[in-house]
């Protein structure tokens, strides 16, 4: 029997809403899991949120919420996002879950009792944003490489994990298991780090400095360091130590992370496991960054892309395809909307979509919707053998997917699609249809093309499950049945003879970049794009009913950033009490983004959404505007966001 498959994403900090970077990792994890389902393997996928630590306390304070309320709210944003992108984890863990806390406490106690946790005074360079100590070597020009700030010197007594004791063991393990960390460049990075003596890891924070954490079972003046807590999620979710799930899945564990958290996963985690007497994980899969104009997409740089906007604009499958096709797993990739549109138009609309409608169009024209019976002796060798090519495509696809080389898996499928398009050109069914004696050949050609489309629909399943099901339905197969099993996909023929098929549809309409990337003025429009007339005459009188159709609300600006390539526009994240929205306002010439954050503003909440420079704006801020000045209307006293204005 094939071994089960356990796959995890990092658990994401709740100090920021989910963005495209988190989305990529989670989709890649879902794709790998679906691919293993195609092999008929039992799988378990885990994701969740990392909720303790200083970062979260600071973010909660900024939002005027308690850490608990704040963590509840942001964690729900992550949990609710994944199903919208067709990702269905088996478990969503939160580090504030009591089961998780109990496992962390148990492991701390175990390692402490073994003598691998000790108490000592320490003076070191601490980066508050990373929540960890740095050594000289790790700094860049004396500054934290991730946050660009010099660390602060801190002197305090703390508990330390004797990580140094496991240095040689880790080096040996990485040598004995050359594919434990993949791609190889990251294994090498960890090994090169291990060339220097490994320092012990400070694993506590005094409660005088931080309370939002798990109390150490052997000293209640301290909470545990957030990474010591977080990493343990991978086994607490499996109900370590006694859970059946732990026994079944842990030996087949795959952690997917980006390179930012290589060190905790490549060094802290295996040594922690070793010290706790637990076998180490099987594989660590490390990918690169999504960059925007050469900088890592991240909340702190304010250049994040909203996955919900992408899904609404381009469809879930298109986004999943773009992310998996565009990034070479392990390397950085550059994000831009024109590159999504390009991929959709060329790969999805042109190559796949055209082939699908072309083949189904001919099939309906020549066979009136009834599948011609498969004839194994029919002459179909028109320089291209779709059946043999399907086999080799499935093999190339599998080899790539096993290795997390999603882009390669997809390009193997797209090579097959282009062979099929060529097959249509070579066989020219429209010519065969003209000759009576070619009826058998015409049937064989169309039947081969239908089978080829079926293979394509099966192979795209892990990346584009909705498109796969739509194609299957139009090919006369029941999408509820396990059509995605690799073994089934490879069989030829599979479509029932004489099945009657529904008419084809357009899978991916072409996108006109103009409609998405340029300002639209339908719907809400940009009020500030209109030239303001100085002291315009008062408009016609209205009744109270007319006024009450306008829904004005007190709102708070949570975040503001410039809209790239639009010098007038600011993108604002607005709190309306029970939800948040994005609003685009044409006030960038008058306000710096940071001037607006925290302001209690007045918002027209029931304005129809409008798209401005590709960003969907839901509502409008009120402001006094004239040509060279603008003043946003703010409330004289702080009111809870969402309060109606009368
Ligand atoms: N909480 C820790 C992880 C603990 S796991 C035991 C953490 N959280 S995080 O919210 O900062 O998430 C980091 C992860 O988000 C990255 O490793 C990656 O999976 C994803 N990404 C965040 N930004 C990204 C890019 N710009 N590009 C690609 N992935 C990115 O670290």
XYZ file of C-alpha atoms and ligand atoms in Angstrom:
677
model
C 0.000 0.000 0.000
C 1.240 3.500 -0.780
C 2.236 5.535 2.268
C -0.092 8.299 3.490
C 0.819 11.907 2.874
C 0.880 14.673 5.484
C 1.419 18.235 4.333
C 1.480 21.530 6.224
C 1.693 25.240 5.537
C 3.356 27.630 7.988
C 0.844 28.850 10.518
C 0.452 32.505 9.639
C 0.871 35.365 12.072
C -2.351 37.141 12.795
C -0.724 40.567 12.671
C -1.811 40.994 9.060
C -4.645 39.990 6.782
C -3.903 37.184 4.341
C -2.141 38.295 1.183
C -0.905 36.706 -1.998
C 2.307 35.393 -0.349
C 0.324 33.309 2.169
C -2.046 32.339 -0.608
C 0.726 30.951 -2.772
C 2.054 28.648 -0.045
C -1.416 27.441 0.837
C -2.409 26.804 -2.782
C 0.890 24.971 -3.450
C 0.190 22.804 -0.403
C -3.339 22.112 -1.594
C -2.082 21.248 -5.091
C 0.479 18.789 -3.695
C -2.185 17.227 -1.524
C -4.632 16.914 -4.423
C -1.881 15.384 -6.533
C -1.341 12.751 -3.846
C -5.081 12.129 -3.796
C -4.729 11.396 -7.518
C -2.447 8.532 -6.549
C -5.157 7.170 -4.272
C -3.123 8.036 -1.166
C -4.701 9.029 2.129
C -3.782 12.649 2.816
C -3.954 15.144 5.658
C -3.493 18.853 5.122
C -2.883 21.306 7.937
C -2.867 25.072 8.062
C -3.693 27.611 10.754
C -2.618 30.724 12.599
C 0.247 31.669 14.895
C -1.273 33.890 17.540
C 1.097 34.449 20.457
C 3.975 36.878 20.836
C 4.888 40.501 20.843
C 3.988 41.183 17.224
C 0.395 40.205 17.866
C 0.132 42.251 21.063
C 1.385 45.319 19.190
C -1.012 44.780 16.290
C -3.922 44.293 18.714
C -3.041 47.496 20.552
C -2.977 49.380 17.280
C -6.453 48.071 16.549
C -7.666 48.889 20.042
C -8.592 45.304 20.705
C -7.421 42.737 23.209
C -4.949 40.182 21.777
C -7.659 37.517 22.044
C -10.323 39.555 20.192
C -7.832 40.619 17.614
C -6.493 37.090 17.055
C -10.052 35.753 16.735
C -10.848 38.287 14.058
C -7.728 37.872 11.922
C -7.591 34.114 12.319
C -11.133 33.954 10.923
C -10.006 35.928 7.871
C -7.465 33.191 7.079
C -9.821 30.334 7.891
C -12.605 31.782 5.732
C -10.374 32.658 2.818
C -9.106 29.164 2.009
C -12.405 27.546 0.965
C -13.024 30.501 -1.361
C -9.892 29.440 -3.202
C -10.940 25.799 -3.258
C -8.560 24.846 -0.470
C -10.011 22.518 2.120
C -7.551 21.739 4.898
C -8.353 18.781 7.142
C -7.596 20.877 10.169
C -7.164 24.568 10.910
C -5.029 24.969 14.003
C -4.694 28.031 16.211
C -1.857 28.271 18.713
C -4.401 29.552 21.236
C -6.280 26.209 21.053
C -6.189 24.504 24.432
C -5.162 21.133 22.917
C -2.175 22.758 21.288
C -1.166 24.553 24.479
C -1.277 21.258 26.391
C 1.109 19.633 23.890
C 3.524 22.587 24.029
C 3.563 22.428 27.826
C 4.169 18.652 27.693
C 7.116 19.020 25.326
C 8.679 21.873 27.301
C 8.425 19.746 30.424
C 9.932 16.727 28.664
C 12.928 18.638 27.308
C 13.412 20.426 30.633
C 13.361 17.133 32.522
C 15.908 15.722 30.061
C 18.240 18.566 30.968
C 18.178 20.280 27.565
C 16.579 23.466 28.882
C 18.614 25.559 31.318
C 18.410 28.990 32.975
C 21.005 31.639 32.368
C 21.643 35.343 32.133
C 22.121 36.649 28.649
C 22.945 39.881 26.935
C 22.193 39.998 23.270
C 21.001 41.956 20.271
C 17.259 41.638 19.974
C 15.029 42.542 17.044
C 11.540 43.193 18.396
C 9.955 42.712 14.982
C 11.536 39.274 14.522
C 11.116 38.545 18.219
C 14.528 36.984 18.406
C 18.163 37.554 19.293
C 20.687 38.021 16.514
C 24.389 37.375 16.374
C 26.865 39.675 14.556
C 27.051 37.394 11.532
C 23.341 37.508 10.917
C 23.098 41.298 10.762
C 23.491 43.351 7.607
C 25.438 46.558 8.228
C 24.565 46.165 11.883
C 20.833 45.980 11.098
C 18.231 43.236 11.067
C 18.225 42.023 7.447
C 14.430 41.669 7.399
C 13.422 44.888 9.111
C 16.343 47.178 8.342
C 16.545 48.387 11.971
C 19.474 48.055 14.371
C 18.610 45.512 17.080
C 18.412 46.613 20.710
C 20.792 45.334 23.383
C 18.868 43.396 25.999
C 20.258 41.885 29.183
C 18.061 39.474 31.087
C 17.798 35.994 32.623
C 16.086 33.487 30.431
C 15.671 29.819 29.631
C 17.754 28.320 26.876
C 17.320 25.238 24.734
C 20.598 23.344 24.408
C 20.444 23.350 20.612
C 24.226 23.174 20.291
C 24.101 19.634 21.587
C 22.296 18.499 18.444
C 24.463 20.246 15.883
C 26.459 17.199 14.823
C 23.370 15.021 14.837
C 21.635 17.465 12.472
C 24.625 17.619 10.124
C 24.709 13.805 9.993
C 20.964 13.610 9.438
C 21.143 16.038 6.521
C 23.968 13.998 5.012
C 22.103 10.737 5.460
C 18.879 12.174 4.013
C 19.978 14.306 1.101
C 16.412 15.132 0.078
C 15.190 16.095 3.541
C 15.369 19.814 2.648
C 14.510 20.664 -0.934
C 15.370 22.271 -3.334
C 19.026 21.552 -2.731
C 20.098 25.187 -2.488
C 18.227 25.432 0.846
C 19.755 22.233 2.191
C 23.131 23.736 1.351
C 22.172 26.948 3.078
C 21.340 25.084 6.281
C 24.538 23.028 6.050
C 26.592 26.135 5.549
C 24.962 27.696 8.594
C 25.890 24.582 10.543
C 29.570 25.073 9.686
C 29.710 27.668 12.468
C 29.108 26.624 16.079
C 25.381 26.557 16.800
C 24.358 28.737 19.731
C 21.747 27.644 22.236
C 18.303 29.070 21.647
C 16.652 31.468 24.077
C 13.168 30.019 24.470
C 11.550 32.219 27.103
C 10.345 35.786 27.431
C 9.868 37.320 30.896
C 6.234 38.143 31.621
C 7.358 41.650 32.560
C 7.938 42.104 28.820
C 5.327 39.794 27.300
C 2.308 38.018 28.731
C 0.578 36.865 25.577
C 2.120 33.415 25.364
C 2.212 29.969 26.920
C 3.477 29.954 30.511
C 6.527 27.758 31.084
C 5.477 24.728 33.143
C 8.613 25.035 35.281
C 8.627 28.822 35.881
C 5.468 30.891 35.760
C 7.361 34.165 35.514
C 8.003 33.373 31.866
C 6.132 32.569 28.664
C 7.667 30.514 25.898
C 9.245 32.000 22.796
C 6.735 32.162 19.947
C 8.705 29.833 17.634
C 8.957 27.126 20.289
C 5.191 27.312 20.581
C 4.473 27.607 16.849
C 6.574 24.774 15.451
C 4.908 22.288 17.760
C 1.604 22.883 15.904
C 2.732 20.364 13.304
C 2.433 17.552 15.813
C -0.181 18.903 18.217
C -2.596 18.992 15.261
C -2.041 15.236 14.894
C -2.850 14.771 18.572
C 0.691 13.935 19.641
C 1.659 11.881 21.609
C -1.113 9.277 21.583
C -3.203 10.195 18.555
C -3.810 7.707 15.800
C -3.280 10.512 13.315
C 0.186 11.158 14.741
C 1.135 7.512 14.331
C -0.214 7.361 10.810
C 0.848 10.678 9.301
C 3.909 11.974 11.135
C 6.385 9.576 9.441
C 5.199 11.051 6.102
C 5.326 14.730 6.994
C 6.016 17.483 4.448
C 6.377 21.085 5.580
C 6.004 23.777 2.925
C 7.477 27.191 3.793
C 9.137 30.165 2.094
C 12.817 30.874 2.542
C 12.156 33.536 5.233
C 11.575 30.807 7.792
C 14.202 28.319 6.681
C 16.240 28.612 9.867
C 13.466 27.819 12.363
C 12.345 24.914 10.188
C 15.769 23.692 9.110
C 17.495 24.011 12.491
C 15.268 24.738 15.495
C 12.526 22.280 14.616
C 14.556 19.111 13.930
C 16.701 19.706 17.018
C 13.615 20.339 19.159
C 12.102 17.104 17.906
C 15.304 15.234 18.591
C 15.504 16.610 22.129
C 11.887 15.569 22.729
C 12.660 12.055 21.466
C 10.464 12.410 18.354
C 11.541 11.389 14.853
C 12.236 14.362 12.689
C 9.977 15.381 9.798
C 10.432 13.750 6.419
C 10.677 16.729 4.064
C 10.964 20.472 4.180
C 9.989 22.139 0.897
C 11.177 25.694 0.566
C 9.973 28.192 -1.994
C 11.040 31.717 -2.901
C 9.280 35.046 -2.623
C 6.635 36.749 -4.643
C 8.128 40.142 -5.284
C 6.552 43.359 -6.414
C 8.999 45.516 -8.334
C 11.970 43.663 -6.810
C 10.819 43.872 -3.178
C 9.329 40.999 -1.239
C 5.567 41.305 -1.000
C 4.961 41.925 2.682
C 2.716 43.813 5.009
C 5.552 45.885 6.394
C 6.421 47.162 2.913
C 2.746 47.883 2.209
C 2.845 46.262 -1.232
C 0.603 43.294 -0.619
C -1.873 41.938 -3.153
C -5.342 40.949 -1.953
C -6.243 37.369 -2.957
C -9.987 38.097 -2.745
C -9.658 40.872 -5.287
C -7.711 38.535 -7.586
C -10.262 35.779 -7.234
C -13.146 38.138 -7.948
C -11.414 39.668 -10.928
C -9.917 36.586 -12.576
C -11.552 33.435 -11.045
C -10.108 31.021 -8.531
C -8.838 28.521 -11.087
C -7.094 31.199 -13.136
C -5.268 32.466 -10.050
C -4.310 28.975 -8.948
C -2.992 28.282 -12.435
C -1.071 31.546 -12.638
C 0.626 31.056 -9.268
C 1.617 27.459 -9.944
C 2.714 28.057 -13.556
C 4.590 31.296 -13.058
C 6.768 30.509 -10.047
C 9.613 28.015 -10.239
C 9.352 26.403 -6.818
C 12.420 27.516 -4.872
C 13.078 30.729 -6.819
C 11.623 34.213 -6.512
C 8.939 35.402 -8.910
C 7.662 38.768 -9.875
C 3.995 39.549 -9.508
C 2.051 41.841 -11.802
C -1.496 41.925 -13.083
C -0.455 42.155 -16.744
C 1.390 38.863 -16.301
C -1.795 37.216 -14.964
C -3.777 38.543 -17.909
C -1.098 37.307 -20.258
C -1.192 33.796 -18.824
C -4.989 33.708 -18.884
C -5.200 34.884 -22.473
C -2.428 32.743 -23.883
C -2.490 29.509 -21.853
C -6.073 29.308 -20.648
C -8.202 31.101 -23.253
C -6.086 30.409 -26.359
C -4.498 27.025 -25.778
C -6.844 25.127 -23.496
C -10.109 27.033 -23.999
C -9.854 27.106 -27.793
C -8.971 23.448 -28.012
C -11.914 22.529 -25.835
C -14.459 24.559 -27.788
C -12.927 23.608 -31.131
C -13.126 19.869 -30.410
C -16.582 19.971 -28.863
C -17.790 22.206 -31.690
C -16.666 19.680 -34.321
C -17.996 16.783 -32.293
C -21.459 18.353 -32.076
C -21.375 19.335 -35.733
C -20.355 15.945 -37.089
C -21.814 13.575 -34.491
C -24.786 15.535 -33.193
C -23.728 15.134 -29.570
C -23.392 11.308 -29.493
C -19.924 9.894 -28.811
C -18.760 7.721 -31.746
C -17.871 4.206 -30.521
C -14.172 3.629 -29.963
C -12.662 1.504 -32.724
C -9.236 0.119 -31.700
C -8.429 -0.792 -35.329
C -9.248 2.562 -36.840
C -6.431 4.289 -38.688
C -5.513 7.190 -36.484
C -1.777 7.497 -36.819
C -1.519 10.946 -38.315
C 2.121 11.451 -37.271
C 0.894 12.044 -33.744
C -0.271 9.353 -31.386
C -2.464 11.042 -28.803
C -2.830 7.887 -26.761
C 0.918 7.215 -26.410
C 1.564 10.906 -25.821
C -1.050 10.939 -23.053
C 0.879 8.228 -21.244
C 4.206 10.005 -21.507
C 2.569 13.301 -20.524
C 1.095 11.698 -17.401
C 4.532 10.272 -16.551
C 6.294 13.629 -17.007
C 3.542 15.329 -15.019
C 3.892 12.858 -12.136
C 7.678 13.111 -12.035
C 7.443 16.887 -11.744
C 4.629 16.901 -9.189
C 6.462 14.432 -6.946
C 9.226 16.996 -6.803
C 7.005 20.010 -6.164
C 7.926 21.295 -9.624
C 4.429 22.477 -10.361
C 5.461 24.696 -13.266
C 7.048 21.701 -14.986
C 4.013 19.500 -14.380
C 1.807 22.125 -15.994
C 4.124 22.734 -18.899
C 4.058 18.985 -19.665
C 0.248 19.197 -19.856
C 0.434 22.310 -22.031
C 2.815 20.573 -24.416
C 0.201 17.900 -24.810
C -2.475 20.557 -25.405
C -0.369 22.034 -28.152
C 0.111 18.555 -29.664
C -3.649 18.151 -29.650
C -4.078 21.485 -31.399
C -1.538 20.306 -33.965
C -3.402 17.007 -34.314
C -6.542 18.940 -35.237
C -4.612 20.867 -37.894
C -2.974 17.727 -39.331
C -6.060 15.521 -39.354
C -8.300 18.357 -40.601
C -11.599 16.766 -39.554
C -13.485 19.276 -41.724
C -11.800 17.681 -44.785
C -12.549 14.133 -43.568
C -16.176 15.157 -43.074
C -16.428 15.926 -46.781
C -15.502 12.343 -47.791
C -17.932 9.483 -47.218
C -15.135 6.867 -47.156
C -13.386 8.765 -44.335
C -16.300 8.422 -41.880
C -14.432 5.848 -39.771
C -11.345 8.039 -39.648
C -13.361 11.081 -38.708
C -14.965 9.155 -35.842
C -11.559 7.925 -34.646
C -10.023 11.390 -34.793
C -12.856 13.014 -32.851
C -12.942 10.182 -30.355
C -9.181 10.534 -29.802
C -9.556 14.243 -29.287
C -12.331 13.733 -26.745
C -10.172 11.206 -24.888
C -7.214 13.593 -25.031
C -9.344 16.348 -23.481
C -10.374 13.897 -20.803
C -6.723 13.232 -19.963
C -6.049 16.968 -19.823
C -9.036 17.502 -17.539
C -7.705 14.845 -15.175
C -4.178 16.195 -15.084
C -5.206 19.791 -14.412
C -7.380 18.665 -11.499
C -4.948 19.465 -8.643
C -4.372 22.998 -9.927
C -7.776 23.785 -11.460
C -10.369 21.551 -9.818
C -13.372 23.562 -11.016
C -12.283 23.603 -14.649
C -11.469 19.899 -14.447
C -15.000 19.143 -13.238
C -16.608 21.362 -15.896
C -14.624 19.654 -18.633
C -15.489 16.232 -17.260
C -19.167 17.067 -17.271
C -18.997 18.092 -20.914
C -17.132 14.895 -21.748
C -19.884 12.701 -20.354
C -18.120 11.669 -17.145
C -19.550 12.012 -13.716
C -17.346 14.567 -11.883
C -18.512 13.105 -8.585
C -16.760 9.829 -9.407
C -13.019 9.641 -8.669
C -12.098 10.643 -12.215
C -8.956 12.241 -10.852
C -7.220 8.966 -9.999
C -4.027 8.790 -12.035
C -4.633 5.150 -12.852
C -8.025 5.987 -14.321
C -6.714 8.977 -16.244
C -4.119 6.828 -17.979
C -6.727 4.365 -19.299
C -7.763 4.847 -22.917
C -10.641 4.926 -23.862
C -12.751 5.936 -20.888
C -15.617 8.006 -22.268
C -18.637 5.714 -22.688
C -19.471 4.826 -26.324
C -22.669 6.478 -27.545
C -22.774 8.814 -24.522
C -24.660 11.968 -25.291
C -22.770 15.093 -24.322
C -23.985 18.590 -23.533
C -22.892 21.461 -25.754
C -19.446 22.921 -25.044
C -18.908 26.192 -23.235
C -16.214 28.799 -23.181
C -13.895 27.770 -20.335
C -11.878 30.959 -20.126
C -13.087 34.067 -21.950
C -10.270 36.322 -23.095
C -9.600 39.302 -20.883
C -9.247 42.759 -22.271
C -6.497 44.345 -20.140
C -8.004 47.780 -20.787
C -11.145 46.951 -18.804
C -9.218 45.826 -15.769
C -6.100 47.899 -15.563
C -7.598 51.283 -16.338
C -9.889 53.459 -14.272
C -13.553 52.627 -14.702
C -16.139 55.256 -14.070
C -19.244 53.110 -14.096
C -20.894 52.375 -10.755
C -19.422 54.575 -8.070
C -16.857 56.443 -10.108
C -14.072 58.548 -8.735
C -15.646 61.627 -7.237
C -12.295 63.335 -6.997
C -11.567 62.863 -10.671
C -14.274 65.436 -11.376
C -13.046 68.965 -11.438
C -14.482 70.827 -8.471
C -16.143 74.148 -9.262
C -15.501 76.837 -6.710
C -18.606 77.313 -4.546
C -21.063 75.545 -6.848
C -24.733 76.471 -6.465
C -26.739 74.486 -3.889
C -28.567 71.624 -5.569
C -32.319 71.170 -5.735
C -34.092 70.443 -2.459
C -34.747 66.813 -1.522
C -37.060 65.164 1.007
C -35.930 63.183 4.031
C -36.679 59.917 2.176
C -34.166 60.804 -0.504
C -31.581 61.536 2.129
C -32.255 58.329 4.050
C -31.339 56.303 0.956
C -27.783 57.461 1.612
C -26.029 55.285 4.166
C -23.358 57.321 5.932
C -21.247 55.611 8.560
C -18.514 56.406 11.038
C -15.448 54.452 9.943
C -11.802 54.126 10.863
C -8.835 54.098 8.499
C -6.754 51.043 9.368
C -4.239 51.078 6.586
C -3.389 53.333 3.664
C -1.065 52.901 0.745
C -0.467 54.384 -2.674
C -1.981 52.658 -5.674
C 0.957 51.774 -7.933
C 1.136 53.805 -11.136
C -1.743 56.069 -10.069
C -0.464 59.297 -8.640
C -3.897 60.510 -7.496
C -5.071 57.373 -5.737
C -4.744 55.975 -2.242
C -5.972 52.527 -1.316
C -7.482 52.553 2.160
C -8.478 49.708 4.409
C -11.520 50.883 6.347
C -12.989 49.405 9.504
C -16.797 49.508 9.562
C -17.252 47.722 12.864
C -18.413 44.315 11.707
C -16.269 44.151 8.585
C -13.525 45.855 6.658
C -13.470 47.217 3.158
C -11.126 48.586 0.617
C -11.832 52.090 -0.594
C -9.873 53.911 -3.248
C -9.806 57.663 -2.796
C -8.381 60.272 -5.167
C -6.589 62.182 -2.462
C -2.975 61.052 -2.841
C -1.935 64.557 -3.906
C -3.215 65.934 -0.606
C -2.509 63.235 1.970
C 0.411 60.972 2.766
C -0.881 57.456 3.495
C 0.353 57.543 7.084
C -1.543 60.807 7.795
C -4.834 58.987 7.354
C -4.213 55.888 9.429
C -6.234 55.968 12.659
C -8.566 58.798 11.516
C -12.292 58.491 12.250
C -13.832 59.372 8.916
C -17.271 59.545 7.341
C -18.025 57.005 4.707
C -20.766 56.619 2.113
C -21.257 52.925 2.707
C -23.901 51.955 0.156
C -22.248 53.293 -2.967
C -22.013 50.689 -5.744
C -18.470 49.300 -5.981
C -16.223 50.649 -8.702
C -12.866 49.540 -10.005
C -10.092 52.119 -10.009
C -6.758 51.147 -11.567
C -7.570 47.498 -11.026
C -8.514 47.929 -7.354
C -12.120 47.426 -6.329
C -13.380 50.331 -4.255
C -16.357 49.689 -2.012
C -17.675 53.012 -0.839
C -16.399 56.563 -0.628
C -14.965 58.864 1.997
C -16.487 62.286 2.363
C -14.208 65.215 1.873
C -14.318 68.866 0.979
C -12.617 69.181 -2.387
C -11.574 71.913 -4.692
C -8.892 72.110 -7.333
C -5.845 72.605 -5.175
C -7.005 71.485 -1.747
C -8.881 68.722 -0.068
C -9.903 67.991 3.499
C -11.278 64.627 4.547
C -14.322 64.887 6.821
C -13.440 63.494 10.239
C -15.608 62.999 13.300
C -15.115 65.443 16.076
C -15.165 62.612 18.673
C -14.200 58.985 18.310
C -17.299 56.867 17.570
C -17.389 53.056 17.169
C -16.809 52.212 13.502
C -20.106 51.366 11.785
C -22.215 53.941 13.698
C -24.761 55.492 11.286
C -24.697 59.238 10.679
C -28.086 60.906 10.850
N 4.207 32.401 12.091
C 5.371 32.164 11.338
C 5.408 30.741 10.852
C 5.325 29.699 11.917
S 5.282 28.096 11.238
C 5.486 27.108 12.517
C 5.415 33.084 10.140
N 4.244 33.612 9.765
S 4.050 34.606 8.499
O 2.683 35.062 8.569
O 5.060 35.588 8.494
O 4.139 33.705 7.253
C 5.352 33.492 6.577
C 5.029 32.645 5.387
O 4.033 33.279 4.544
C 6.190 32.409 4.437
O 7.063 31.404 4.882
C 5.429 32.022 3.195
O 4.888 30.760 3.331
C 4.300 33.038 3.186
N 4.711 34.292 2.562
C 4.597 35.529 3.118
N 5.046 36.447 2.205
C 5.445 35.823 1.088
C 5.946 36.266 -0.159
N 6.120 37.534 -0.452
N 6.229 35.315 -1.072
C 6.039 33.991 -0.839
N 5.569 33.554 0.328
C 5.288 34.433 1.315
O 6.491 33.274 9.589
